[in-house]
Structure formats: C-alpha cells, structure tokens
Short mmCIF file of C-alpha atoms in Angstrom, two decimals:
data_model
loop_
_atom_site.label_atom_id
_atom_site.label_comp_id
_atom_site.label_asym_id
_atom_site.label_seq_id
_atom_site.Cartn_x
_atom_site.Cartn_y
_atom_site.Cartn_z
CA UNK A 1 31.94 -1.90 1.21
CA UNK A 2 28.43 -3.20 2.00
CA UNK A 3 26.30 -5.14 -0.10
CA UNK A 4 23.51 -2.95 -1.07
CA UNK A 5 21.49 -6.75 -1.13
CA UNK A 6 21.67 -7.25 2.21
CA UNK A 7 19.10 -6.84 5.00
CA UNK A 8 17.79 -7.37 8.25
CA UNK A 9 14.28 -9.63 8.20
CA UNK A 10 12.71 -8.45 11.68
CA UNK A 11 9.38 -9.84 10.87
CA UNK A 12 7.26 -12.22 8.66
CA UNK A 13 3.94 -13.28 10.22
CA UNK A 14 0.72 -14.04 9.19
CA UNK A 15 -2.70 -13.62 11.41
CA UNK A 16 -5.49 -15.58 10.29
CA UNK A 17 -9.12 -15.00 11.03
CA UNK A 18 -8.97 -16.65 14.28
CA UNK A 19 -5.84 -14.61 15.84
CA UNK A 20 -3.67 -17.05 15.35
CA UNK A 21 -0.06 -16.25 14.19
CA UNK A 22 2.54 -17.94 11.91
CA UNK A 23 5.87 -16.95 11.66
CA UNK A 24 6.97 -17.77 8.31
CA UNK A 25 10.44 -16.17 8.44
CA UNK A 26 12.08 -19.39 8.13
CA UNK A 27 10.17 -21.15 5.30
CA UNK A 28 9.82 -17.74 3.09
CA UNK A 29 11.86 -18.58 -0.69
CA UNK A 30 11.26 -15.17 -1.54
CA UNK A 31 9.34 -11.69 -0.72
CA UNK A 32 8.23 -8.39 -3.19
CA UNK A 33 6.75 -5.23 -2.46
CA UNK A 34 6.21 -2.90 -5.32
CA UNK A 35 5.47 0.86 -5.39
CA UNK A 36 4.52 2.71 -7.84
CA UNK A 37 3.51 6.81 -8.60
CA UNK A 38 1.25 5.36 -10.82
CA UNK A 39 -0.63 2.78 -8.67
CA UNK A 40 -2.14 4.00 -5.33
CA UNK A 41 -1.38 1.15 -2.98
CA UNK A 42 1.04 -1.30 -2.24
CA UNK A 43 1.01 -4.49 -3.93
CA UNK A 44 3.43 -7.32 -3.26
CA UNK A 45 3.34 -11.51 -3.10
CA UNK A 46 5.37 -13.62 -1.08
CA UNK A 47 6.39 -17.41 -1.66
CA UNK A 48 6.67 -19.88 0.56
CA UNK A 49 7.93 -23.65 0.68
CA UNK A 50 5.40 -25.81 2.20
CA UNK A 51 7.14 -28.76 4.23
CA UNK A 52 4.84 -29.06 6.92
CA UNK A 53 1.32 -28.48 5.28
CA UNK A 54 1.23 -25.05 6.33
CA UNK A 55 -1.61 -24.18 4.21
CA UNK A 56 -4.17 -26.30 6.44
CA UNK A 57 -2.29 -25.61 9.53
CA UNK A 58 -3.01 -22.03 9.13
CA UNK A 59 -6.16 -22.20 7.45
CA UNK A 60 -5.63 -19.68 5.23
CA UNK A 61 -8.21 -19.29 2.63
CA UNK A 62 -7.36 -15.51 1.42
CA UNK A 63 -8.60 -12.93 3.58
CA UNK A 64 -5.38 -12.95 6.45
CA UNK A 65 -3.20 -10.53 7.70
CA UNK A 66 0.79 -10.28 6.95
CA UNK A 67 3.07 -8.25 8.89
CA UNK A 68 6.23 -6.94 6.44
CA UNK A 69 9.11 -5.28 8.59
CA UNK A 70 12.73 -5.22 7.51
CA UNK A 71 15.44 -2.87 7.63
CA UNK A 72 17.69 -1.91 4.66
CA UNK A 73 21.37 -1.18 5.21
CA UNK A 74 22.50 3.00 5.39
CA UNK A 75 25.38 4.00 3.57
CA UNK A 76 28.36 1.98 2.37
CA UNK A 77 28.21 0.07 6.18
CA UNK A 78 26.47 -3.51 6.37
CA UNK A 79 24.77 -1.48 9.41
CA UNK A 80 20.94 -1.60 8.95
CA UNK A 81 18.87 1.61 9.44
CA UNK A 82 15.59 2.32 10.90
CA UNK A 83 15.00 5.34 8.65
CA UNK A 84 15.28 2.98 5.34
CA UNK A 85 13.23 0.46 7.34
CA UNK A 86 9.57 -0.98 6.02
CA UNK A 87 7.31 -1.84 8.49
CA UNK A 88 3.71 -2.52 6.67
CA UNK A 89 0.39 -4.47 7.32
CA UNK A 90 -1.09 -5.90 4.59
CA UNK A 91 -4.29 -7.86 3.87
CA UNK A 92 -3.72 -11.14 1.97
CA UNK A 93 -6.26 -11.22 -1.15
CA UNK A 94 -5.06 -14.44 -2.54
CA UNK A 95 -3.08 -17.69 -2.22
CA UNK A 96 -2.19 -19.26 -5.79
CA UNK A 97 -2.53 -23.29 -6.84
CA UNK A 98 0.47 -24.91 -5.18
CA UNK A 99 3.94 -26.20 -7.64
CA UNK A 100 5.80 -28.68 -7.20
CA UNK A 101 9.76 -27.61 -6.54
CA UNK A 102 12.38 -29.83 -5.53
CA UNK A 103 12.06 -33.64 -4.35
CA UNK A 104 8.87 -33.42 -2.71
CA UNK A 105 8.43 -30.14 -1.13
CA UNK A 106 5.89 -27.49 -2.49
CA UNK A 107 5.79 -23.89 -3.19
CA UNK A 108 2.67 -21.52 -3.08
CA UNK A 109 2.38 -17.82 -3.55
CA UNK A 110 0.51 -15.73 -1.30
CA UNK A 111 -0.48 -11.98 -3.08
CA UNK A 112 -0.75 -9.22 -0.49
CA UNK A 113 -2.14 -5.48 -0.64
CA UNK A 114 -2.63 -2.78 1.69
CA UNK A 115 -6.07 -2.76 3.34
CA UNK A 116 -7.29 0.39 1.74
CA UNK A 117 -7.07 -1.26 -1.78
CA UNK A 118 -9.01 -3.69 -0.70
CA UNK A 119 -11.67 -1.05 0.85
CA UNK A 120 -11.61 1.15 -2.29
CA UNK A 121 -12.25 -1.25 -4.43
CA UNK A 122 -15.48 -2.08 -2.12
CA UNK A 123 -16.76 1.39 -1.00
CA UNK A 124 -18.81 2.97 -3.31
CA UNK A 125 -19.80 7.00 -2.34
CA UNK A 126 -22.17 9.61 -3.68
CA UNK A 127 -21.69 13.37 -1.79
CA UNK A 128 -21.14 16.80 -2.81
CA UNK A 129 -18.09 18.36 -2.19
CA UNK A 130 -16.22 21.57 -2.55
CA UNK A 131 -12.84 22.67 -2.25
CA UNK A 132 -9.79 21.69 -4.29
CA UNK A 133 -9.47 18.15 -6.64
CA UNK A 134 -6.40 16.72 -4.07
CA UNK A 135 -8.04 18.22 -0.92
CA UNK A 136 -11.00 16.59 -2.01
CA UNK A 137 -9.62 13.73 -2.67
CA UNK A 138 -7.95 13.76 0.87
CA UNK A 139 -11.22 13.97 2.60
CA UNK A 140 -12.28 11.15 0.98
CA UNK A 141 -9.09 9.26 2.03
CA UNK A 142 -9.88 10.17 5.89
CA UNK A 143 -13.03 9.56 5.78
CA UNK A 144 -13.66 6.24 4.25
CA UNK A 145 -10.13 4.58 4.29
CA UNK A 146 -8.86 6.18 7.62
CA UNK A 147 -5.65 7.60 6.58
CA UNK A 148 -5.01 10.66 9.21
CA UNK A 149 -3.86 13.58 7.79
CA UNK A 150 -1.04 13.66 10.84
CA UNK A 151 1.23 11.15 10.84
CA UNK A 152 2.58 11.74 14.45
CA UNK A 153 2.06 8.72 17.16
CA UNK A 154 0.08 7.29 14.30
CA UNK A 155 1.81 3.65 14.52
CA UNK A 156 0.57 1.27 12.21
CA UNK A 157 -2.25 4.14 10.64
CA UNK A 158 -1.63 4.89 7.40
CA UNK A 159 -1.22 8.44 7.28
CA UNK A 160 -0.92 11.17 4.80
CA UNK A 161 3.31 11.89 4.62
CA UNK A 162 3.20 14.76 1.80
CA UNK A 163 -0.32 16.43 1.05
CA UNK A 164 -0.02 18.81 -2.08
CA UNK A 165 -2.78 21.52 -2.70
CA UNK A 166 -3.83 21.53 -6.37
CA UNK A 167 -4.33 25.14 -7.49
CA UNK A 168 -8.22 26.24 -6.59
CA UNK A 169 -10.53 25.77 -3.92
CA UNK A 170 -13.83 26.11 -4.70
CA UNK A 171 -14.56 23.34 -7.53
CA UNK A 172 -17.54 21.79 -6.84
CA UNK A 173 -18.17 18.21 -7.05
CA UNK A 174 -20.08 15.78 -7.35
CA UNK A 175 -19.59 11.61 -6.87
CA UNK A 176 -22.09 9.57 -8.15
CA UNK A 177 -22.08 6.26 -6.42
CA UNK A 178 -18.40 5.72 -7.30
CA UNK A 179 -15.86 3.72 -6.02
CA UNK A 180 -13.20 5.40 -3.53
CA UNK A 181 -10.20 4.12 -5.98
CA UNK A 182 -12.17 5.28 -8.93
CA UNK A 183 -13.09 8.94 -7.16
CA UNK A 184 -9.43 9.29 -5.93
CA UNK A 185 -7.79 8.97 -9.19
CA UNK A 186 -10.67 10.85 -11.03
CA UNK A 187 -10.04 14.19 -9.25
CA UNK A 188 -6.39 13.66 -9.29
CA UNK A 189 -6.57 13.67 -12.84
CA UNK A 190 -8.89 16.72 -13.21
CA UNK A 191 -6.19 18.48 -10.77
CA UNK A 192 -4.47 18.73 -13.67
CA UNK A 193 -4.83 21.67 -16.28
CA UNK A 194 -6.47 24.39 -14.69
CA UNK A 195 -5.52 27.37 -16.22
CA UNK A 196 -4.13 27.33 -19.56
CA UNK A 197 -0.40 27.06 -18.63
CA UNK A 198 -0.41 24.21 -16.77
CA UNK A 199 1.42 21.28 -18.72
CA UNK A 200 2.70 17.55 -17.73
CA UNK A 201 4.62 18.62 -14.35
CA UNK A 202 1.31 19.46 -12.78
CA UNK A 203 -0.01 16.32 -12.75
CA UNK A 204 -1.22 14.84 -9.78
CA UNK A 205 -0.20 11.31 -8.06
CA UNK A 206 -1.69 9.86 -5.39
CA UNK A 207 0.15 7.03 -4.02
CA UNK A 208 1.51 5.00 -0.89
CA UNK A 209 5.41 4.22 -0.17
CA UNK A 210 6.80 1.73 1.20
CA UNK A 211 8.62 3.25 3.99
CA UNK A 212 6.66 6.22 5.22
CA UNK A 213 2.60 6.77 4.60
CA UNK A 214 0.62 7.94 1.41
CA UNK A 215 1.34 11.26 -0.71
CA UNK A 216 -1.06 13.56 -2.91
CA UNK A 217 2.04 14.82 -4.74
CA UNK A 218 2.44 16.83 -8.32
CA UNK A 219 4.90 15.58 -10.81
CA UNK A 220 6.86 18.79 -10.72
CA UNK A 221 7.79 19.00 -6.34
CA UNK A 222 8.87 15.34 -6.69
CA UNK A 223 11.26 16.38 -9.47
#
C-alpha cells in the first residue's frame, strides 16, 4: 500500500525583488499550507536551514515571491497525481528572527500568503452596487483582486472554481471606504437569512483551496 505521507516536491523557489531565483528545495526542514472555509486565502510558512547565509544572499527582506508545486499520491499507489497536485504563488509577508538548531547551523521561518490577502487588506472601496450579496461580492473579487470568473487557460490566475448565487438579486448596496477583505466577508454574511426559513446551511463561505481556485460556496452544496 502507499504511504498517504509521501509526495513529489516539483518546486520550491523564491523570486526576490530583483528577479532573481533561489531554489530552496534542498535546504527546506519543513513546508505548511493551510485552508480553511473560514479564512479566505491561503496562509502557510515554510522553514528553512541556513548553511550558506541565504538570507543576505537572497536579500530577502519580506515582500518576495514563492512558488509552491507538489503532487500528492492517487489512490493506494505511491504514483503521484496531477489532479491532487498544488501548484500556488504566494507573496512572502514575513521572515521571522533566526534560531539556533543543531551545531552551528540556523533555522528561519519565512510566512507566505496569497497575493490577494495581501491586496485586500490594502484596497479600500466605496461604490454602489446591486445585485445579489455573493454576486456582489464576486464583482468585487474581479475587479480589484483579479480573480476571473473562468478558470479555463487561466494558468497561474486565480480564478473563481465554484460561484454560488445567494437567493435575490436586487439588494442594493452600499461600501463605504471599506476594505476588499472586510466587504467580501460582510456581504457573505448578510447572504445569509433572507427569508425567514433560511437557517445555518445557508451560510455563505468565501474561500480559496489549495488545489483548484477560490469558491463563493453555501454551507449546505458543500455538504
């Protein structure tokens, strides 16, 4: 039987600001990604031992690129599959005080998100709209964090993989000068409820997976 551990480490490179690239597959101690329904974006950190002053070499002061792809294995085979398979971007928001480990190598952690996080937490909008709370909340999505709506040919775009209509269409409303993360998980949340009926299974998530694109998805189609 396969070991459900196991996996195939294609890629583990960081750009810095000037282009440059690093491979770090081969100094890497260890690498997490988590997903959540309740958080909208990936979030993950990745620690590496330091034997050749890689830090300066790379000059890497926190605002760097890191490409994630690796391939999980299918079935009970040791066989990797593409369809299992994360291939991510992510922008590096922050490298963490170096430890000591063994003898007299070092250790530092490097925390990585998607680049939207990083622009939602930085764009700040105030517009009308009307329509429904999650198609709303799509537009937003295309418009200021560039996530198509189409996920075909879209390599490397984050894309919209499931897009759920909340019930109504013609809410309107208004953003005052919030943040896209804020506005996002506001009218997700007022998706919720609309007529009298509605209970727990119609509430809204709206976040990004690991091996496909983003999803505006209610509790109850997931289940």
């Amino acid at each position: 039987s396969g070991n459900p551990l196991s996996y195939d480490l294609e890629v583990l490179t960081i750009v810095n600001n000037e282009g440059d690239g690093f491979d770090i597959k081969n100094i890497f101690i260890e690498c997490n990604i988590y997903e959540s329904i309740h958080r909208n974006f990936l979030l993950g950190e990745v620690v590496v031992s330091d034997q050749v002053a890689f830090l300066e070499n790379a000059k890497l002061f926190g605002q760097e690129s890191i490409r994630i792809k690796f391939n999980q294995p299918s079935g009970n085979q040791d066989k990797t599959d593409d369809e299992n398979g994360i291939d991510q971007v992510f922008r590096i928001y922050k490298i963490d005080s170096v430890t000591r480990i063994k003898g007299s190598a070092q250790a530092f952690k490097i925390s990585f998100c998607s680049p939207e996080m990083i622009k939602s937490k930085r764009t700040r909008i105030s517009q009308a709209f009307r329509g429904s709370m999650t198609d709303i909340a799509a537009v937003i999505a295309e418009d200021h964090l560039g996530i198509k709506n189409d996920p075909e040919g879209q390599s490397f775009q984050p894309y919209f993989e499931v897009r759920e209509k909340s019930q109504g269409d013609n809410y309107h409303v208004v953003i005052p000068n919030w943040t896209i993360g804020y506005s996002i998980n506001w009218l997700c949340k007022q998706s919720q409820g609309i007529d009298s009926s509605s209970g727990l299974q119609d509430s809204f998530y709206w976040y990004q997976t690991a091996t496909d694109g983003y999803r505006i998805q209610s509790l109850a189609s997931m289940m």
